[in-house]
Short mmCIF file of C-alpha atoms in Angstrom, two decimals:
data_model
loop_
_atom_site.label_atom_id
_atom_site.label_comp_id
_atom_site.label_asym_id
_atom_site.label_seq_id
_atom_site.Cartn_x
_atom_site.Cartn_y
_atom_site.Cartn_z
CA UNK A 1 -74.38 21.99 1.71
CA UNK A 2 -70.67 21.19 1.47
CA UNK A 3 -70.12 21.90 4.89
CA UNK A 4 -73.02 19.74 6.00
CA UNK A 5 -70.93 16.68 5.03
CA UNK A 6 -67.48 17.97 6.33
CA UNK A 7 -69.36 18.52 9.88
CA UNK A 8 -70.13 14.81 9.91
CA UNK A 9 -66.55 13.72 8.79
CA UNK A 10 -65.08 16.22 11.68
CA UNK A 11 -67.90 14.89 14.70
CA UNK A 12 -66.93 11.12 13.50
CA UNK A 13 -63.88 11.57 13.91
CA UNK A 14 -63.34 13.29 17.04
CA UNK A 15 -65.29 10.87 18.91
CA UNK A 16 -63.33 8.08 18.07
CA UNK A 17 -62.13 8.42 21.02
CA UNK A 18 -65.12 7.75 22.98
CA UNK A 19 -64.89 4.36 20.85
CA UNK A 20 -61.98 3.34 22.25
CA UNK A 21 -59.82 3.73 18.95
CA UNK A 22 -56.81 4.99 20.49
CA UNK A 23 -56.24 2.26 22.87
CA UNK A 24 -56.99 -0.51 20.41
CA UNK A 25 -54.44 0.71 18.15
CA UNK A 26 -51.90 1.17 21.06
CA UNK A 27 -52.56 -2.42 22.33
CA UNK A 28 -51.48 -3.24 19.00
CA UNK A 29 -48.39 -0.84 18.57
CA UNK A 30 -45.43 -3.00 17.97
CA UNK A 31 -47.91 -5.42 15.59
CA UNK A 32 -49.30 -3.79 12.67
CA UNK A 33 -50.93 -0.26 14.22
CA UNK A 34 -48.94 1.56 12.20
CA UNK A 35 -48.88 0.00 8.52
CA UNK A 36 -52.88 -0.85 9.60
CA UNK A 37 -53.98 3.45 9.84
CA UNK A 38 -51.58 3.77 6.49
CA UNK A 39 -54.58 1.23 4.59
CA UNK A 40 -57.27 2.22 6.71
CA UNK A 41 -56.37 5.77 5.27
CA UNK A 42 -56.83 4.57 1.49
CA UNK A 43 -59.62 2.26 2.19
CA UNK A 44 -61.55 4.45 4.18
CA UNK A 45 -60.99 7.22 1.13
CA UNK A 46 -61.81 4.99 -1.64
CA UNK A 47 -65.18 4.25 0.18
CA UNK A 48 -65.98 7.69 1.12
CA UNK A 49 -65.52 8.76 -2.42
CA UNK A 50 -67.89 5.87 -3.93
CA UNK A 51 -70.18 6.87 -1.24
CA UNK A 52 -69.96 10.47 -2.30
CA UNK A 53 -70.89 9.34 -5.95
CA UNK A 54 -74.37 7.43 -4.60
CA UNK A 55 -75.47 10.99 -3.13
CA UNK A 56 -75.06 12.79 -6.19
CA UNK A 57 -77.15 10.58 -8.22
CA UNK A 58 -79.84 10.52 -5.91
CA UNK A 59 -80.04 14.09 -4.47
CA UNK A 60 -82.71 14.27 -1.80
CA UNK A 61 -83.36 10.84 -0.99
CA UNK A 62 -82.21 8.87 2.15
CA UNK A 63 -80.97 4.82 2.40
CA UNK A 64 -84.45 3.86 2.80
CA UNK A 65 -85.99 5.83 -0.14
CA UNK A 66 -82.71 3.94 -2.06
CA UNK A 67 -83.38 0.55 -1.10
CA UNK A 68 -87.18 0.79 -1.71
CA UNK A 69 -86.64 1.67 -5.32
CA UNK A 70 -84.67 -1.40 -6.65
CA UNK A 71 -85.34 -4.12 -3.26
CA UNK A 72 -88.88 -5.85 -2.37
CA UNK A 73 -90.22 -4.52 0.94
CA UNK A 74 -89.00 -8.12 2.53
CA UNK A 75 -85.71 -7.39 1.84
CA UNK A 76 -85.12 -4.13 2.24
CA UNK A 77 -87.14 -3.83 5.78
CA UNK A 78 -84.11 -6.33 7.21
CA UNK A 79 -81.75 -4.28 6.15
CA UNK A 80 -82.91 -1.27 7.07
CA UNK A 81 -83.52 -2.71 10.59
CA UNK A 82 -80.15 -4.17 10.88
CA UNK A 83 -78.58 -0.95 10.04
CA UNK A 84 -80.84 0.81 12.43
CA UNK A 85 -79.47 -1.21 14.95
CA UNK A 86 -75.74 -0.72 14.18
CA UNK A 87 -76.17 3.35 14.72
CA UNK A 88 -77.88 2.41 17.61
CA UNK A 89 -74.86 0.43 19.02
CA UNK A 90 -72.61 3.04 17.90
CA UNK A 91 -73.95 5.80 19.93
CA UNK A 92 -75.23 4.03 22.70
CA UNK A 93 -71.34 3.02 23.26
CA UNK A 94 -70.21 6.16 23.38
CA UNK A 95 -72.83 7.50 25.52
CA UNK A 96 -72.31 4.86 28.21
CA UNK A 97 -68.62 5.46 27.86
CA UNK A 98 -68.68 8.87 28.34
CA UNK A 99 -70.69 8.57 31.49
CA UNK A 100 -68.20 5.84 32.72
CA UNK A 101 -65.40 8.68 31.82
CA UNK A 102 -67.37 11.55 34.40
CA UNK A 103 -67.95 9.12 37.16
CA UNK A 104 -64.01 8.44 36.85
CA UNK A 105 -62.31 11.62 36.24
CA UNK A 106 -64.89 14.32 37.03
CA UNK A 107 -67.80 13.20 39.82
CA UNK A 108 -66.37 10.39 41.36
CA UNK A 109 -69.51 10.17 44.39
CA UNK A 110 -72.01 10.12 41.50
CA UNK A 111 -73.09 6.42 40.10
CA UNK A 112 -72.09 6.52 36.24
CA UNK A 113 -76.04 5.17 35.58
CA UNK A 114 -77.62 8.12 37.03
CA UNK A 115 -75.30 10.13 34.40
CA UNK A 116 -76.17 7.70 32.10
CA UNK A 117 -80.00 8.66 32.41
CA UNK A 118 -79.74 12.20 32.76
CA UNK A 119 -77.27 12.58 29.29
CA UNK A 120 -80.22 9.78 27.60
CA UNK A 121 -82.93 11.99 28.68
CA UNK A 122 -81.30 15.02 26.94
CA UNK A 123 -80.85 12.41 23.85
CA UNK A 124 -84.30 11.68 23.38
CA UNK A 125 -85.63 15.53 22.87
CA UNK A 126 -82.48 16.21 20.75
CA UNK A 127 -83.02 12.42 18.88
CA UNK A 128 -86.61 13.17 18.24
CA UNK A 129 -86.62 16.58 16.44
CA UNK A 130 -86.31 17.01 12.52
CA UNK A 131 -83.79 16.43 10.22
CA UNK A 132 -83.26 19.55 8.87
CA UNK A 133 -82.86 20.67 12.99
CA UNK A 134 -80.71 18.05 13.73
CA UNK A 135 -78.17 19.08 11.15
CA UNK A 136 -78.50 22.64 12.22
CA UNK A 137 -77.46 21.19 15.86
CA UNK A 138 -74.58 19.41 13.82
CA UNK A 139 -73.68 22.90 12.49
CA UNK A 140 -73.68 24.66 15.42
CA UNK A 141 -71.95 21.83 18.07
CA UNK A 142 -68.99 21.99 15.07
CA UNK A 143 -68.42 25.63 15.02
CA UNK A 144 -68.39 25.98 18.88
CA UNK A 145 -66.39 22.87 19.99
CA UNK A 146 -63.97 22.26 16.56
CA UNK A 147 -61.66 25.48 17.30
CA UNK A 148 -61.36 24.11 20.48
CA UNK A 149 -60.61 20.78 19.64
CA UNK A 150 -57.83 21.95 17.68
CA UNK A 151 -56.57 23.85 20.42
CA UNK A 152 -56.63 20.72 22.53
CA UNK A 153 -54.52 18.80 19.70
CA UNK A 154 -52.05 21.74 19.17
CA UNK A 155 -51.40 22.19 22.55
CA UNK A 156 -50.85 18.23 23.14
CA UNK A 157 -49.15 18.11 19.85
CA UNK A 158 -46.54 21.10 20.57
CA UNK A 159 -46.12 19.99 24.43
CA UNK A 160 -42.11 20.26 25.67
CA UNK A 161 -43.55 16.91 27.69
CA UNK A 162 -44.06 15.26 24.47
CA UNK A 163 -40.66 12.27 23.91
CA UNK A 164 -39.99 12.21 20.26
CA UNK A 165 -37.93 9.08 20.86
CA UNK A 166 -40.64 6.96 22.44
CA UNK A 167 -42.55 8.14 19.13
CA UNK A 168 -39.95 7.01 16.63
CA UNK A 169 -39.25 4.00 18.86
CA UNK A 170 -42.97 2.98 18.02
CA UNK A 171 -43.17 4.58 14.46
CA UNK A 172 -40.31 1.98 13.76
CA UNK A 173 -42.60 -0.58 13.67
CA UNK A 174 -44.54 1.04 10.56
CA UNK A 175 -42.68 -2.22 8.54
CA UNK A 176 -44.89 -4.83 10.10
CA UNK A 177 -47.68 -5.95 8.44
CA UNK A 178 -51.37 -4.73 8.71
CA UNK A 179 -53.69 -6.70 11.25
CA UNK A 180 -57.97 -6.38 10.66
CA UNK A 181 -58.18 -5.21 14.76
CA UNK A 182 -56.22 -2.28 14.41
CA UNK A 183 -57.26 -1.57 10.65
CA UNK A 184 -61.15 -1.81 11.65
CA UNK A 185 -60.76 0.61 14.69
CA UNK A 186 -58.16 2.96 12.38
CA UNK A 187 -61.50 2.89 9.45
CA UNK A 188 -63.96 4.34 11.85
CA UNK A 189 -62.58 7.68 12.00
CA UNK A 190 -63.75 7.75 7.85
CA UNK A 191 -66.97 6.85 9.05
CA UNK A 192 -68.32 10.56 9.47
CA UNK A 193 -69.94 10.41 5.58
CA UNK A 194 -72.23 7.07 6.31
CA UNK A 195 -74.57 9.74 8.36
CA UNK A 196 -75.86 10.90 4.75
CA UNK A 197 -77.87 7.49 4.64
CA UNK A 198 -80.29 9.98 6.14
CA UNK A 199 -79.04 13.72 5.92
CA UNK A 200 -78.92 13.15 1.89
CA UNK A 201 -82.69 14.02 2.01
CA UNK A 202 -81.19 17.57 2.47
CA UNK A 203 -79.59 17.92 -0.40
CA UNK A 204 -80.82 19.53 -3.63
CA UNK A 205 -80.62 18.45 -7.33
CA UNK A 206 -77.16 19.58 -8.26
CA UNK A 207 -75.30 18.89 -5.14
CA UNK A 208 -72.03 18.58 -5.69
CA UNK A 209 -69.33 17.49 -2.70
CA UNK A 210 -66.09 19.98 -3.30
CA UNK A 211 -62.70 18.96 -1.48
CA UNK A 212 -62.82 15.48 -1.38
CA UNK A 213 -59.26 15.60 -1.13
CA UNK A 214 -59.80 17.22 2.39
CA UNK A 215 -60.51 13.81 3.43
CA UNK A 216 -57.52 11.27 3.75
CA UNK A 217 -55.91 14.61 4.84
CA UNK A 218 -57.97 15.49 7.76
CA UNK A 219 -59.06 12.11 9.12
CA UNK A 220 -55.15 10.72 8.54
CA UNK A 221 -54.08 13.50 10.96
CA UNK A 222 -56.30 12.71 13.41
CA UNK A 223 -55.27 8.95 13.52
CA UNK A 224 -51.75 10.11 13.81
CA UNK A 225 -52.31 12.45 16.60
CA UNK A 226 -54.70 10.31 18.61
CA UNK A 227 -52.36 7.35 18.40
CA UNK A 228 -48.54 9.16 18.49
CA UNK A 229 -49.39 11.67 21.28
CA UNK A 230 -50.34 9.37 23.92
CA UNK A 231 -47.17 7.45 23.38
CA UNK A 232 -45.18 10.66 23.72
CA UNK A 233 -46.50 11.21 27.09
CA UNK A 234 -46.67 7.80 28.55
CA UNK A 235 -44.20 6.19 26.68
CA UNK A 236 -44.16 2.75 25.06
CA UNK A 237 -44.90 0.78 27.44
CA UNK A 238 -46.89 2.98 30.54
CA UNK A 239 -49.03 4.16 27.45
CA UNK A 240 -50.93 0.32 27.03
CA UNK A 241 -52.05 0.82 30.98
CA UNK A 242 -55.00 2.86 30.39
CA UNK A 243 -58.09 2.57 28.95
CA UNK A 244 -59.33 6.06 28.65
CA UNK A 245 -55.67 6.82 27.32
CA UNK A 246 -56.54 10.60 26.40
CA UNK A 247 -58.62 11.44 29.56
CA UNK A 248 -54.89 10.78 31.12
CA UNK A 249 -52.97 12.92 28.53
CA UNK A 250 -55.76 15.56 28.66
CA UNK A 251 -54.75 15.54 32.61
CA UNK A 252 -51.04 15.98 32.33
CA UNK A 253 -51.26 18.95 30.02
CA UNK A 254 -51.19 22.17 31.68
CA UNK A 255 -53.43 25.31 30.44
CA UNK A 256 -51.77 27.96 32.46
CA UNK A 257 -54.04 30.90 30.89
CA UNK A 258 -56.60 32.54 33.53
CA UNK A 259 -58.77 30.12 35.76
CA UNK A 260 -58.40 26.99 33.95
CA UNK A 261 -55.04 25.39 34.81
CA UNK A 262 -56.20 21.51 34.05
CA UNK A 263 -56.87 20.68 29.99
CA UNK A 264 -58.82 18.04 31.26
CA UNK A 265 -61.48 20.27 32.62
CA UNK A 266 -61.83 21.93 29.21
CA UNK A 267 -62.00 18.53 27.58
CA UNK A 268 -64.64 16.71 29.51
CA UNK A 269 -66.74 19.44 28.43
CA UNK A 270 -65.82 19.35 24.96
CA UNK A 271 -66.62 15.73 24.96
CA UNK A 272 -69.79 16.24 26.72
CA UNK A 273 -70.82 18.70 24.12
CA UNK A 274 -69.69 15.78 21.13
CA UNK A 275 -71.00 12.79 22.68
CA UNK A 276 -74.70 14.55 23.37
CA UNK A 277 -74.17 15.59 19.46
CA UNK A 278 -72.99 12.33 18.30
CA UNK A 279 -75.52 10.45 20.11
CA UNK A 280 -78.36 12.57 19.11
CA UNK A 281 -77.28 12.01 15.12
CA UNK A 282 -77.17 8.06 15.85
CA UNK A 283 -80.04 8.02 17.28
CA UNK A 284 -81.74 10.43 14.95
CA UNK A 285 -80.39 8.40 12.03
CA UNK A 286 -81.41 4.97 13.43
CA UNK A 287 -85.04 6.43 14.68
CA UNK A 288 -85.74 7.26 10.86
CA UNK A 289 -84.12 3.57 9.39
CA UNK A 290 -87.22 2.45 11.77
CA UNK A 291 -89.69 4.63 10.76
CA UNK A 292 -89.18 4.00 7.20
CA UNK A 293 -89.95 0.15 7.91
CA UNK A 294 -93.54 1.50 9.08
CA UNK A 295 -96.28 1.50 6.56
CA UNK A 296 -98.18 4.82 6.17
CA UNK A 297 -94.64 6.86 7.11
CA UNK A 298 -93.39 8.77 5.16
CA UNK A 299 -90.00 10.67 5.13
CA UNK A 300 -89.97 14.71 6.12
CA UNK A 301 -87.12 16.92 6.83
CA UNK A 302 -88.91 19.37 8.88
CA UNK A 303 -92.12 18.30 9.63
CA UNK A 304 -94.70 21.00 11.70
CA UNK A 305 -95.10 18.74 14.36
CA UNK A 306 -92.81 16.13 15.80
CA UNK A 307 -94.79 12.52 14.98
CA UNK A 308 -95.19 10.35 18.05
CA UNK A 309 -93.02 7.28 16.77
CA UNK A 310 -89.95 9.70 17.19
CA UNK A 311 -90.83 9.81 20.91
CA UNK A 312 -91.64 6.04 21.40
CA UNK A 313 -88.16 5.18 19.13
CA UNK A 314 -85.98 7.34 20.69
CA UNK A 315 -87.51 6.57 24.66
CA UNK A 316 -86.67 2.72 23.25
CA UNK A 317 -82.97 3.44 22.37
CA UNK A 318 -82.71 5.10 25.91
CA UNK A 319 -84.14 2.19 27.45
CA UNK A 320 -81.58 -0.39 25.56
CA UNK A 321 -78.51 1.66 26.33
CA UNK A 322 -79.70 1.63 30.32
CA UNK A 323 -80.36 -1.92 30.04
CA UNK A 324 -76.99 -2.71 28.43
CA UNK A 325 -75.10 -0.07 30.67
CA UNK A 326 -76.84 -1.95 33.76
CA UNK A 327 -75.63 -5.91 32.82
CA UNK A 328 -72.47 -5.18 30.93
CA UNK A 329 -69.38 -4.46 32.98
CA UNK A 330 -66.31 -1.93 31.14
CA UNK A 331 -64.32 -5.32 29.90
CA UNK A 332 -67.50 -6.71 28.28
CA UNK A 333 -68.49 -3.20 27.04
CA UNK A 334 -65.16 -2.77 25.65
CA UNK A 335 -64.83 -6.74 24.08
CA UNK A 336 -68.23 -5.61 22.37
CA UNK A 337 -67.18 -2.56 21.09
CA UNK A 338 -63.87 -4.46 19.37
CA UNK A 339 -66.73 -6.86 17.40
CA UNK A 340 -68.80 -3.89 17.01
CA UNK A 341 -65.73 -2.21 15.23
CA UNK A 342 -65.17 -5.28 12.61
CA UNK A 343 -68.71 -6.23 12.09
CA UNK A 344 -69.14 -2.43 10.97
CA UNK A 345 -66.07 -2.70 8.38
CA UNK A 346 -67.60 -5.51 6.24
CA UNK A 347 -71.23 -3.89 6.84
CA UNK A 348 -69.96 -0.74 5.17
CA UNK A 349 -67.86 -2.01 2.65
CA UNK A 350 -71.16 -4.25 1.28
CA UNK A 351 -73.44 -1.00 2.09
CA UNK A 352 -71.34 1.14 -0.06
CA UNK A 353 -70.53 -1.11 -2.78
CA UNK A 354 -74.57 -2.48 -2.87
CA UNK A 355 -75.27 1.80 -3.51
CA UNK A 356 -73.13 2.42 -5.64
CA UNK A 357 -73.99 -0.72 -7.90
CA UNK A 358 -77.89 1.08 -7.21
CA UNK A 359 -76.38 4.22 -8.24
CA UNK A 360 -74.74 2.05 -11.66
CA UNK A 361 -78.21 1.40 -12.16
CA UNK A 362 -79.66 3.99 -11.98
CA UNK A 363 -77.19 6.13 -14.07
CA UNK A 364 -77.66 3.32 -16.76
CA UNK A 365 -81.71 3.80 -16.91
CA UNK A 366 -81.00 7.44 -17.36
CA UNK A 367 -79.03 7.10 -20.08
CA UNK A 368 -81.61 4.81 -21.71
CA UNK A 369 -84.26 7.29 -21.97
#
């Protein structure tokens, strides 16, 4: 069950570039990028490790099984909505991005909203199955696409086209002080355990999370690479000129083994792969925050046949993310995800601290009987 939660902290954070992270922090480079993923890095920790405690007090319940047993159903139905609707954005976002990204770099004669409906109709069979299946998905996306992943970041990483100075020249600026922009967009890669607001129905009686320590340590690496490579290839300045910053480092990186000469190739599929994942998890996630606001519904991990809300919810989301996709231009998509990225950093931190008061609570009521 370990790796269950590790496979959410590793798909969180390697979309993060779908969200835009990496150009956020490199718009903000010479004012506080640096000092901001330094207490991102502790922050983000500190939550996932209160987080972590909330789980193992209540082993095989969800956020809405939580909420229901200390909040009145006119509270907690809010919430739950609210929430619903912030996994919702999340995906959706990178969804609509990563059809922007094909139309762009891989099929330019093809109108990004066709994409758009063809990856959403994939997301709505994949959204709509159980829990239990949806993590097996998780399990299986992870151990196909992380090696390669790696590959991708050790081959950009060790790249004779990388300039060191550039990267010093920026990692200078590690002195100024934090700002919230970068620090909310730095956060998000930490974000991979808030998926266990549902996938903690999974877990059994005396789950214990090992490694916790992997952490800061993995997701601190990834914000250094996603941010310092780019820079090493672009440079200090060239490097704030694109939006899709590692679509254009993926294309100046050379393969040279066999038929694939172009990384970029290689990592549009990769991020195909992750975004259908990612999405399908949101969605998932945000489908059941909805279904436990219905009366009569109850929560299953695997239940014999999928229930018709799933397909209603999920054909919904689609619907939304078209809609959005359809009036919103890239600048407006990309202004919302910046809000998107701070409204989620004080939604967590109250989400995590409001659980783990819960789990306080709970813990206390034990120990009185």
């Amino acid at each position: 069950m370990n790796r269950y939660f590790y496979y959410n902290i590793a798909l969180v954070s390697s979309l993060n570039l779908m969200l835009f992270v990496p150009y956020l922090l490199i718009h903000d480079r010479y004012e506080g990028a640096v000092s901001s993923m330094v207490c991102a890095t502790f922050a983000g920790t500190a939550l996932a490790f209160l987080y972590s405690h909330v789980m193992k007090v209540f082993p095989g319940k969800g956020m809405p099984e939580i909420l229901s047993l200390f909040l009145p159903k006119f509270i907690s139905v809010p919430i739950l909505l609210f929430m619903s609707l912030m996994w919702l954005m999340a995906s959706s976002i990178a969804l609509a991005g990563y059809a922007v990204l094909i139309n762009r770099f891989f099929n330019p004669d093809t109108s990004s909203m066709i994409v758009l409906m063809l990856l959403a109709g994939v997301c709505i069979y994949t959204s709509t199955r159980s829990t239990l299946t949806v993590m097996f998905v998780i399990e299986m996306a992870m151990i196909v696409n992380l090696p390669i992943v790696l590959f991708i970041l050790f081959k950009a990483s060790t790249s004779s086209n990388l300039d060191w100075d550039a990267i010093r020249a920026v990692a200078q600026y590690w002195k100024v002080p934090p700002k919230f922009e970068p620090f909310a967009a730095s956060i998000y890669v930490f974000t991979g355990y808030t998926n266990y607001a549902v996938f903690n129905r999974l877990n059994p009686h005396n789950f214990r999370i090992r490694y916790r320590w992997l952490i800061p340590l993995i997701c601190f690496l990834v914000l250094l690479i996603s941010f310092f490579v780019p820079i090493g290839f672009h440079g200090t300045e060239a490097v704030a000129s694109y939006l899709y910053i590692w679509s254009v480092t993926s294309d100046s990186l050379m393969l040279g083994y066999g038929f694939i000469e172009r990384v970029i190739f290689l990592f549009l599929l990769l991020f195909l792969n992750l975004t259908i994942v990612y999405t399908t998890t949101g969605w998932h996630i945000a489908m059941e925050m909805v279904k436990s606001c219905m009366p009569r519904m109850k929560p299953q991990i695997d239940p014999a046949r999928t229930p018709k809300a799933n397909w209603f919810i999920a054909s919904a989301f689609a619907l939304a993310t078209l809609a959005a996709s359809y009036f919103l231009n890239e600048k407006q998509n990309l202004t919302i995800t910046q809000y998107w990225l701070m409204l989620r950093v004080y939604v967590e931190v109250v989400m995590v601290f409001l659980l783990f008061f819960f789990s306080l609570r709970a813990g206390r009521k034990k120990l009185g009987t």
